[in-house]
PDB file of C-alpha atoms in Angstrom:
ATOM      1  CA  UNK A   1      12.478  14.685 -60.486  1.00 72.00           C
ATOM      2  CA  UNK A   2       8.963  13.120 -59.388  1.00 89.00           C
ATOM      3  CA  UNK A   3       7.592  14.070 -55.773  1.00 91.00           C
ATOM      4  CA  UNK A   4       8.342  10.393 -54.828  1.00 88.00           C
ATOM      5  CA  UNK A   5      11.962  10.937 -55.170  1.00 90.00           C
ATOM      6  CA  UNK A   6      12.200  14.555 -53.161  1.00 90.00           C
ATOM      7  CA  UNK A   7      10.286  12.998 -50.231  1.00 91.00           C
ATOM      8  CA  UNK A   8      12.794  10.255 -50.287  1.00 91.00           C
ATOM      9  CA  UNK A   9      15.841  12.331 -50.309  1.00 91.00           C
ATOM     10  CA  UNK A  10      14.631  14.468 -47.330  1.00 92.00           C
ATOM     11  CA  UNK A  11      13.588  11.897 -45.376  1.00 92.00           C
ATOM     12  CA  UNK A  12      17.383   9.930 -46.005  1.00 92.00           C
ATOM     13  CA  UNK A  13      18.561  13.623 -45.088  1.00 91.00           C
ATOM     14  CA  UNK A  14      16.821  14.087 -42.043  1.00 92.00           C
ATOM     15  CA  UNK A  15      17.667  10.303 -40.504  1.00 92.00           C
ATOM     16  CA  UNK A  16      21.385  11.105 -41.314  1.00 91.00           C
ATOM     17  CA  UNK A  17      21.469  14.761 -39.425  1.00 90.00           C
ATOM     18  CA  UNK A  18      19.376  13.217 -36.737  1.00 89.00           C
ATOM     19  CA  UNK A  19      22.161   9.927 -36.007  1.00 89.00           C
ATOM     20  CA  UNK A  20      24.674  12.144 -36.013  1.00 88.00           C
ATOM     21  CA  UNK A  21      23.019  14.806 -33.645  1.00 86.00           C
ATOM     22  CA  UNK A  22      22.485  11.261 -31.466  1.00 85.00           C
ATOM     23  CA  UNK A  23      26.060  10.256 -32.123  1.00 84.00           C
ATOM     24  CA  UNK A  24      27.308  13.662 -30.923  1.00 84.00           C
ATOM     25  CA  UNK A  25      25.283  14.092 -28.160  1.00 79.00           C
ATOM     26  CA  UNK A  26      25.652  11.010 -26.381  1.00 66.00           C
ATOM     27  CA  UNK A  27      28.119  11.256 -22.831  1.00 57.00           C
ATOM     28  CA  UNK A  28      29.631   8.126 -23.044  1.00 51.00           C
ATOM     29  CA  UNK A  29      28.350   6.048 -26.097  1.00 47.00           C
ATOM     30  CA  UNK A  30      30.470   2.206 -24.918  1.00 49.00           C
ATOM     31  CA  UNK A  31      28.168   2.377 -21.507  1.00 46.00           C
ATOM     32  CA  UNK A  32      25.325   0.989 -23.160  1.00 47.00           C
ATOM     33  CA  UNK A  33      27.328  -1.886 -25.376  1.00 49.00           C
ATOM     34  CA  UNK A  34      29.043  -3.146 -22.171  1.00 49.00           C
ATOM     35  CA  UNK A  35      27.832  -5.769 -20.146  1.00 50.00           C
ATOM     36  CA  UNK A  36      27.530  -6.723 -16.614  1.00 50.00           C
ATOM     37  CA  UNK A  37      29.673  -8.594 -15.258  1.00 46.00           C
ATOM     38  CA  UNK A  38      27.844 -11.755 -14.030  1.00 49.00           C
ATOM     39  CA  UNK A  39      27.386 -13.179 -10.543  1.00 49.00           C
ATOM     40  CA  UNK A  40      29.060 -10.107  -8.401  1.00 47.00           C
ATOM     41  CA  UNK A  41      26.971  -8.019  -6.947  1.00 47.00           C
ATOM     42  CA  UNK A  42      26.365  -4.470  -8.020  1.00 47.00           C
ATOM     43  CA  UNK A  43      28.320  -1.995  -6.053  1.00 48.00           C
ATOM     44  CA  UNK A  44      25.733   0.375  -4.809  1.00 47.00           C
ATOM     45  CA  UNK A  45      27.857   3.092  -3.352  1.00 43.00           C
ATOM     46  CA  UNK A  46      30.237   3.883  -6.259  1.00 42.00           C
ATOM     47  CA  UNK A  47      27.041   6.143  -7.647  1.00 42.00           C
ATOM     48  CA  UNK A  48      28.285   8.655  -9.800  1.00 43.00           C
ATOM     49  CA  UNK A  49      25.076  10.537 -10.086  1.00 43.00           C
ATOM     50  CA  UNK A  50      24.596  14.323 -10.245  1.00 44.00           C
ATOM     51  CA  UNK A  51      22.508  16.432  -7.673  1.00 42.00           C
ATOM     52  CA  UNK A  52      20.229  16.991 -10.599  1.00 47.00           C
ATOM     53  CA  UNK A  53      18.807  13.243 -10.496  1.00 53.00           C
ATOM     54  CA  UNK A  54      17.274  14.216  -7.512  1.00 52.00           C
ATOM     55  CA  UNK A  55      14.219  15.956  -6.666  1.00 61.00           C
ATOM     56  CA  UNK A  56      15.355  17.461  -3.429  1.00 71.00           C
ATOM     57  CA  UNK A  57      18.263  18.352  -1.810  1.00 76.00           C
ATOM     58  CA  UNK A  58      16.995  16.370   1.181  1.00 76.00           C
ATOM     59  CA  UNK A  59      17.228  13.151  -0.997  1.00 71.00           C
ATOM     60  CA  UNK A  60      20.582  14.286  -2.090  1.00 73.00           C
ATOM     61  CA  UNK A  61      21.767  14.946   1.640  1.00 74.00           C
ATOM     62  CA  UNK A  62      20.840  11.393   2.483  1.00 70.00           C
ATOM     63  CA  UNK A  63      22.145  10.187  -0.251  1.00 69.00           C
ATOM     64  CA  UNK A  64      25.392  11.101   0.872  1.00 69.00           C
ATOM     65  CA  UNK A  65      24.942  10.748   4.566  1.00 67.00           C
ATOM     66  CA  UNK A  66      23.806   6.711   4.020  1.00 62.00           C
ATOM     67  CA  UNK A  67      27.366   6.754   1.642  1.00 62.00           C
ATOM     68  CA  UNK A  68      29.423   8.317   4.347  1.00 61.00           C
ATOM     69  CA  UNK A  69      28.162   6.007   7.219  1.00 55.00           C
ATOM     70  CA  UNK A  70      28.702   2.612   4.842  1.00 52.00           C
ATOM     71  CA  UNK A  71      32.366   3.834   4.263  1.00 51.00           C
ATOM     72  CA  UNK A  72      33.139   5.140   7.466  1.00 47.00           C
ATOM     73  CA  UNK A  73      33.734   1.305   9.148  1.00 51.00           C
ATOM     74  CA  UNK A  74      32.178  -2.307   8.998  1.00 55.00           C
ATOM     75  CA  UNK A  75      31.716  -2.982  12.465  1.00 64.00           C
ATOM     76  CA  UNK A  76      31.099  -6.274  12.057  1.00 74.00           C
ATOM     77  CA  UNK A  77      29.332  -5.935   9.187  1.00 82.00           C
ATOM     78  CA  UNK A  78      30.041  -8.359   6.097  1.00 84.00           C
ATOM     79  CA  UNK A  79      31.013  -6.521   2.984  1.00 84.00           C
ATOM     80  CA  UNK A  80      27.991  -8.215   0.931  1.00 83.00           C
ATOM     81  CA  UNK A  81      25.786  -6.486   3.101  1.00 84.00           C
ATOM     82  CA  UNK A  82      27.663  -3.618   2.802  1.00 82.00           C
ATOM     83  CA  UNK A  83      27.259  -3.988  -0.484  1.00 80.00           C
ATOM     84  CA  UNK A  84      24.390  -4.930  -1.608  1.00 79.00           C
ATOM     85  CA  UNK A  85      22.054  -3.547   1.204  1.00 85.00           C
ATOM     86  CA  UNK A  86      23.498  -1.480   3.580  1.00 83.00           C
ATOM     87  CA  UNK A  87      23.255   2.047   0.642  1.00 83.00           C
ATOM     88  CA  UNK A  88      19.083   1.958   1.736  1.00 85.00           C
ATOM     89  CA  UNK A  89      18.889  -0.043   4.810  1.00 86.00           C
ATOM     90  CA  UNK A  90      21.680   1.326   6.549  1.00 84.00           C
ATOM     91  CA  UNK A  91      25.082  -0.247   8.301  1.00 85.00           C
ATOM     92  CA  UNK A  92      22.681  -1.324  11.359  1.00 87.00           C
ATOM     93  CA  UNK A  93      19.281  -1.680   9.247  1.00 86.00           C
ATOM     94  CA  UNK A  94      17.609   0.764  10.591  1.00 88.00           C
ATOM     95  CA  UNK A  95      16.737   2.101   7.153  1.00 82.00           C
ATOM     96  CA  UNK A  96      16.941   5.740   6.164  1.00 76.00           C
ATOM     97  CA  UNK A  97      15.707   5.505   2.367  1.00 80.00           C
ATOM     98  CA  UNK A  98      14.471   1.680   2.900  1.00 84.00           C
ATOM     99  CA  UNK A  99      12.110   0.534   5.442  1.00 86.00           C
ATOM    100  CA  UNK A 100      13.937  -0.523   8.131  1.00 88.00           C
ATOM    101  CA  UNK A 101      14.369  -4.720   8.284  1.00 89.00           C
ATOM    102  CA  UNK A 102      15.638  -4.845  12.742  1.00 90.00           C
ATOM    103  CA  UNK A 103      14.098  -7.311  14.159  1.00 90.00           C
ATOM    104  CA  UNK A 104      12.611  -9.619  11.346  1.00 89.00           C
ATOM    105  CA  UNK A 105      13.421 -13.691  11.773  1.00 91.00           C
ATOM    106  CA  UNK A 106      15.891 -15.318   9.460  1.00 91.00           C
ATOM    107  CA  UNK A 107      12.554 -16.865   7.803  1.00 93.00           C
ATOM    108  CA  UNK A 108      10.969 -13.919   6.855  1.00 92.00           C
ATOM    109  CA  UNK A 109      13.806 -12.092   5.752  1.00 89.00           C
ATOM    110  CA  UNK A 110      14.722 -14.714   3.406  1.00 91.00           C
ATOM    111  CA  UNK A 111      11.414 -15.466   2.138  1.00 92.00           C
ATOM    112  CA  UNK A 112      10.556 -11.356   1.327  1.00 89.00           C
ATOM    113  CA  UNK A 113      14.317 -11.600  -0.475  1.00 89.00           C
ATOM    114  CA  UNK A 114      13.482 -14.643  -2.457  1.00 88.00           C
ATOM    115  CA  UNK A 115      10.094 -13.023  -3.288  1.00 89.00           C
ATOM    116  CA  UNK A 116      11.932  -9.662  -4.775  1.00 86.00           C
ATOM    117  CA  UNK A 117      14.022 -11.823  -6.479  1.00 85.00           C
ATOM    118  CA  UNK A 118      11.459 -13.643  -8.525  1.00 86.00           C
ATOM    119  CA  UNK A 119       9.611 -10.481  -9.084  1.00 85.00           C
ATOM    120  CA  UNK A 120       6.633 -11.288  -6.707  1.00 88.00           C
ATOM    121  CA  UNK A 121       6.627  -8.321  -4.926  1.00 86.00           C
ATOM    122  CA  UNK A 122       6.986  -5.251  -7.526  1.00 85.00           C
ATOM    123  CA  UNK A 123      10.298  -2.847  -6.817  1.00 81.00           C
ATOM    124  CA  UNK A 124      12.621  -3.093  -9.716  1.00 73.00           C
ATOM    125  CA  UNK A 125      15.649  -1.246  -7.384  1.00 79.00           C
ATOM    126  CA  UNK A 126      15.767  -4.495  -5.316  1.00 82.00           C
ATOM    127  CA  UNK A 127      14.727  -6.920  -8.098  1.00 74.00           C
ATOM    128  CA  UNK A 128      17.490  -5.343  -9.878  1.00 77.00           C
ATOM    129  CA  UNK A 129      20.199  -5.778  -6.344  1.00 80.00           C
ATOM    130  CA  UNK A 130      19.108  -9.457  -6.380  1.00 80.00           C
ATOM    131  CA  UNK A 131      19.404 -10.969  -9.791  1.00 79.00           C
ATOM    132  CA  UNK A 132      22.987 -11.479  -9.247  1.00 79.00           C
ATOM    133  CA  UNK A 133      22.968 -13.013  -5.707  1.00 83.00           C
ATOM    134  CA  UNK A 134      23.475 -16.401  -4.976  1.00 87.00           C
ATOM    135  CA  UNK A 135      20.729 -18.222  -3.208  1.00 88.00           C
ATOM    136  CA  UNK A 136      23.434 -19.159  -0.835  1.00 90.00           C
ATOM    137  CA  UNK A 137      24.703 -15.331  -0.408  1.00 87.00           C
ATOM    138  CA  UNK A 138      20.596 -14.640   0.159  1.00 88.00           C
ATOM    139  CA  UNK A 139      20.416 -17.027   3.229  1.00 91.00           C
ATOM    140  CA  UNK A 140      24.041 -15.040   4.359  1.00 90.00           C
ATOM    141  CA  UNK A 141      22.114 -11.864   4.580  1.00 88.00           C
ATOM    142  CA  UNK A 142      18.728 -12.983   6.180  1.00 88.00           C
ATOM    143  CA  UNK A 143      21.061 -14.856   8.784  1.00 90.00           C
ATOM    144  CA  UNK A 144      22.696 -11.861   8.973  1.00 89.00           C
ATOM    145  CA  UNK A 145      19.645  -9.241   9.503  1.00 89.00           C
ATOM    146  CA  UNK A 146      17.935 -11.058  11.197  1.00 90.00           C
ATOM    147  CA  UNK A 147      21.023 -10.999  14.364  1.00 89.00           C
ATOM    148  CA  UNK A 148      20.290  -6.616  13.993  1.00 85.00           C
ATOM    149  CA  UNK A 149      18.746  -5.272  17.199  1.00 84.00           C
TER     150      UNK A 149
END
């Protein structure tokens, strides 16, 4: 057998232990092959993250605190803002993890949302919240916000 062969048959060797130490190791391997379902919005509190995502305990503690007060009750609050904003902003905007958005016009609201939507203003966790709200759902919210105090 030439060197050209041996090389050949340890390199075949090696990719084969190293998919199946992949295919083995993998949690859950159909969460990457299924897709999103299209224009709903991504339920933000049904995280099922560990405590070791975090870096502190602190971000873990308001983690939970922001998921607590979003469940607790609406009070008045639609569910798309629930939804879709209220895990970072909070249930009254005030913003524990977010800045907070009180007191902004319907205008600017709506033009900052529109602008995180098309990618203008770089943060990929509200980029990502937006792609799959409605432009009529977006003026919803900024009507909404902008009536917090």
């Amino acid at each position: 057998m030439n060197i050209g062969k041996v090389i050949a048959l340890f390199l075949g060797g090696l990719i084969v232990v190293l998919m199946l130490f992949m295919l083995f190791s993998s949690d859950s391997p159909t969460q990457a092959t299924q897709e999103p379902v299209k224009n709903e919005p991504k339920p933000v509190t049904q995280t099922t993250s560990s405590s070791s995502e975090f870096q502190t305990s602190d971000e873990l503690n308001k983690i939970k605190e922001l998921k607590q007060s979003v469940s607790v009750s609406s009070d008045g609050v639609s569910k798309l803002y629930l939804q879709s904003c209220a895990p970072c902003h909070a249930k009254d905007g005030s913003g524990i993890l977010a800045p907070s958005i009180i007191g902004r016009s319907k205008e600017d609201i709506l033009a900052r949302l529109n602008e995180y939507k098309a990618g203008k203003i770089p943060n990929s966790l509200m980029e990502g919240l937006l792609d799959n709200v409605s432009d009529e759902n977006l003026t919803i919210l900024a009507e909404e916000i902008s009536k917090f105090k």
